[in-house]
Structure formats: structure tokens, C-alpha cells
Amino acid sequence: NAGVTQTPKFQVLKTGQSMTLQCAQDMNHEYMSWYRQDPGMGLRLIHYSVGAGITDQGEVPNGYNVSRSTTEDFPLRLLSAAPSQTSVYFCASSYARPASSYNSPLHFGNGTRLTVT
Amino acid sequence: GENVEQHPSTLSVQEGDSAVIKCTYSDSASNYFPWYKQELGKGPQLIIDIRSNVGEKKDQRIAVTLNKTAKHFSLHITETQPEDSAVYFCAAPPPPGGGADGLTFGKGTHLIIQP
């Protein structure tokens, strides 16, 4: 059981380039989300999905797109990278939505460290 | 949305001593408070959580206490060991009926266990 798998582990981009961060989970979780982690800022929610075909914006969505065509995959796209997007990105999934009464734990991947020069 | 404050940002304790990390939250309707541990180069992992109908929960050397009136909750680690060195995050769910559907995290506490 792999859990949440993120690829790549490291990436360097030049300003204006595009790329997709991959996230896959094998736990049949309906809820998936993307966070970015910056020093002194904690984890901030970028986008989330409560099921295949449904996505919504989090706290810091600008500059990022997502899609959810299957239950397993939730890729994060940077269309035109900027230095402000230098960060560590984490994908997380859970059985139930955080706002539900089930309070199921979030399972995180090991992150993608992105540098934009 | 929810606002979560976490203190201290860095905590250094001697091995064998206790460590306490505190968080406050803003929405009195919040009902679930998890704590995550993040080791270097890895993603956060849930270590303990508490629901609002419980005042304290223990799991071996780790405990979490909740004060709903004051809107704060704390992580207690007793008999600290070198493997407890990590960054710890508290979190709270979104308020009912509003805001993005994701956990709001504190800014983290870097716990250092001195040998």
C-alpha cells in the first residue's frame, strides 16, 4: 500500500515555464488537496477536490490549476511559473472532507520541492 | 474562515524532559483538533487528535488537552526522546457552512531535543 505518491521530488523551473506536479493515492479516498509550505508560514491550502470531477479553490489558488478526472489522481498545474511559487508542495487525501463530522485524518505525500529562478 | 495561532515557533528541551506546544483557534463551532508531526524531508503525519466533546486524550507519551471556553488546545510530550525532534503542526477544520473545505494549520513548532 503506497498511500499518497508525489512526483517529482525536486524540480527547478525558469520564470514563465509550465509544469505539472503529480499526485496519486491508492486508498480510494474521495477528498484530495494541495498545500504549499513556506518557512514561517505553515501549510496553506491551494486547491481541493471532494470527488472526481469536482474541484474548488483554497486559500492561495492564484497561479495554479487542478483537475480531478479519476478518484486516484489530482495533478497540480503551474501555467507560468513565478519566483513566488518557490515552495514545497504537499498533496494530501482523506476518506472524508475536513468539514464533515467523520474527522478522518489527512494522509500526506512526501512533497515536491520546487525552485523557480 | 478559521484562524489558528501556534506557539512557540521553536522549543528546545533536554532529553527526558516534557514539551508543551499551544494553539488557539477563532471559531467556537470548531469540533476537531488534530496534531501532525513532520520529520525532515517527509510529509506531515497525524500523531493524535481530539474531538470537542473530550477534554483530554492520551496515547503513551503524547497527550492533547482542549479548553473550549478559552478556545485553545495543547500538545504534551513527556519523557522526550531524540526521535521526538521534528516540526509539529496543530490544525482545525473549517467552520460549518463557510470557507474552503480544508484544514487550517498553525505555523509550526520546531522541537529540538538536546542530548
mmCIF file of N, CA, C and O in Angstrom, chain B residues 1-5 23-30 33 68-73 91-95 104:
data_model
loop_
_atom_site.group_PDB
_atom_site.id
_atom_site.type_symbol
_atom_site.label_atom_id
_atom_site.label_comp_id
_atom_site.label_asym_id
_atom_site.label_seq_id
_atom_site.Cartn_x
_atom_site.Cartn_y
_atom_site.Cartn_z
ATOM 1 N N GLY B 1 -13.000 32.504 7.694
ATOM 2 C CA GLY B 1 -12.547 31.160 7.981
ATOM 3 C C GLY B 1 -11.880 31.063 9.325
ATOM 4 O O GLY B 1 -11.816 32.034 10.083
ATOM 5 N N GLU B 2 -11.382 29.889 9.608
ATOM 6 C CA GLU B 2 -10.721 29.634 10.886
ATOM 7 C C GLU B 2 -9.348 30.305 10.919
ATOM 8 O O GLU B 2 -8.663 30.416 9.906
ATOM 9 N N ASN B 3 -8.945 30.772 12.121
ATOM 10 C CA ASN B 3 -7.613 31.327 12.334
ATOM 11 C C ASN B 3 -6.945 30.530 13.453
ATOM 12 O O ASN B 3 -7.517 30.402 14.544
ATOM 13 N N VAL B 4 -5.787 29.947 13.177
ATOM 14 C CA VAL B 4 -5.085 29.116 14.155
ATOM 15 C C VAL B 4 -3.727 29.734 14.455
ATOM 16 O O VAL B 4 -2.942 29.985 13.541
ATOM 17 N N GLU B 5 -3.475 29.997 15.739
ATOM 18 C CA GLU B 5 -2.196 30.538 16.194
ATOM 19 C C GLU B 5 -1.465 29.464 16.983
ATOM 20 O O GLU B 5 -2.069 28.815 17.848
ATOM 21 N N CYS B 23 -1.893 25.925 20.953
ATOM 22 C CA CYS B 23 -2.575 26.525 19.807
ATOM 23 C C CYS B 23 -3.889 27.148 20.240
ATOM 24 O O CYS B 23 -4.558 26.618 21.138
ATOM 25 N N THR B 24 -4.236 28.251 19.615
ATOM 26 C CA THR B 24 -5.546 28.856 19.825
ATOM 27 C C THR B 24 -6.285 28.879 18.495
ATOM 28 O O THR B 24 -5.663 28.883 17.422
ATOM 29 N N TYR B 25 -7.611 28.853 18.557
ATOM 30 C CA TYR B 25 -8.412 28.903 17.347
ATOM 31 C C TYR B 25 -9.496 29.959 17.510
ATOM 32 O O TYR B 25 -9.793 30.389 18.621
ATOM 33 N N SER B 26 -10.089 30.362 16.394
ATOM 34 C CA SER B 26 -11.004 31.512 16.462
ATOM 35 C C SER B 26 -12.475 31.131 16.439
ATOM 36 O O SER B 26 -13.305 31.855 17.021
ATOM 37 N N ASP B 27 -12.841 30.025 15.784
ATOM 38 C CA ASP B 27 -14.255 29.714 15.603
ATOM 39 C C ASP B 27 -14.752 28.753 16.688
ATOM 40 O O ASP B 27 -14.282 27.616 16.770
ATOM 41 N N SER B 28 -15.664 29.213 17.502
ATOM 42 C CA SER B 28 -16.154 28.401 18.618
ATOM 43 C C SER B 28 -16.911 27.161 18.156
ATOM 44 O O SER B 28 -17.135 26.243 18.937
ATOM 45 N N ALA B 29 -17.307 27.108 16.862
ATOM 46 C CA ALA B 29 -18.017 25.940 16.348
ATOM 47 C C ALA B 29 -17.067 24.821 15.928
ATOM 48 O O ALA B 29 -17.514 23.707 15.655
ATOM 49 N N SER B 30 -15.762 25.075 15.888
ATOM 50 C CA SER B 30 -14.798 24.035 15.509
ATOM 51 C C SER B 30 -14.880 22.876 16.492
ATOM 52 O O SER B 30 -14.993 23.080 17.708
ATOM 53 N N PHE B 33 -9.595 18.661 16.472
ATOM 54 C CA PHE B 33 -8.284 19.315 16.549
ATOM 55 C C PHE B 33 -7.177 18.267 16.447
ATOM 56 O O PHE B 33 -6.850 17.597 17.424
ATOM 57 N N LYS B 68 -12.353 24.409 25.564
ATOM 58 C CA LYS B 68 -13.276 25.013 24.607
ATOM 59 C C LYS B 68 -13.650 26.437 24.989
ATOM 60 O O LYS B 68 -13.861 27.282 24.131
ATOM 61 N N THR B 69 -13.738 26.702 26.288
ATOM 62 C CA THR B 69 -14.115 28.043 26.734
ATOM 63 C C THR B 69 -13.072 29.069 26.299
ATOM 64 O O THR B 69 -13.403 30.140 25.785
ATOM 65 N N ALA B 70 -11.803 28.721 26.478
ATOM 66 C CA ALA B 70 -10.710 29.617 26.109
ATOM 67 C C ALA B 70 -10.316 29.459 24.644
ATOM 68 O O ALA B 70 -9.482 30.219 24.143
ATOM 69 N N LYS B 71 -10.858 28.481 23.966
ATOM 70 C CA LYS B 71 -10.541 28.183 22.566
ATOM 71 C C LYS B 71 -9.053 27.943 22.372
ATOM 72 O O LYS B 71 -8.405 28.572 21.508
ATOM 73 N N HIS B 72 -8.506 27.043 23.195
ATOM 74 C CA HIS B 72 -7.128 26.635 22.931
ATOM 75 C C HIS B 72 -6.944 25.148 23.229
ATOM 76 O O HIS B 72 -7.708 24.551 23.992
ATOM 77 N N PHE B 73 -5.950 24.567 22.567
ATOM 78 C CA PHE B 73 -5.620 23.157 22.763
ATOM 79 C C PHE B 73 -4.104 23.007 22.732
ATOM 80 O O PHE B 73 -3.401 23.821 22.113
ATOM 81 N N ALA B 91 -3.927 21.924 13.904
ATOM 82 C CA ALA B 91 -4.836 22.266 12.820
ATOM 83 C C ALA B 91 -6.269 22.286 13.329
ATOM 84 O O ALA B 91 -6.573 21.736 14.400
ATOM 85 N N ALA B 92 -7.129 22.934 12.554
ATOM 86 C CA ALA B 92 -8.550 22.968 12.873
ATOM 87 C C ALA B 92 -9.336 22.902 11.573
ATOM 88 O O ALA B 92 -8.854 23.363 10.530
ATOM 89 N N PRO B 93 -10.546 22.349 11.612
ATOM 90 C CA PRO B 93 -11.346 22.232 10.396
ATOM 91 C C PRO B 93 -12.024 23.546 10.059
ATOM 92 O O PRO B 93 -12.049 24.459 10.882
ATOM 93 N N PRO B 94 -12.604 23.656 8.872
ATOM 94 C CA PRO B 94 -13.322 24.879 8.524
ATOM 95 C C PRO B 94 -14.597 25.006 9.342
ATOM 96 O O PRO B 94 -15.157 23.998 9.778
ATOM 97 N N PRO B 95 -15.071 26.220 9.585
ATOM 98 C CA PRO B 95 -16.326 26.390 10.320
ATOM 99 C C PRO B 95 -17.492 25.848 9.505
ATOM 100 O O PRO B 95 -17.441 25.857 8.265
ATOM 101 N N THR B 104 -7.072 24.215 8.484
ATOM 102 C CA THR B 104 -6.216 25.379 8.674
ATOM 103 C C THR B 104 -5.131 24.990 9.665
ATOM 104 O O THR B 104 -5.434 24.515 10.771
#
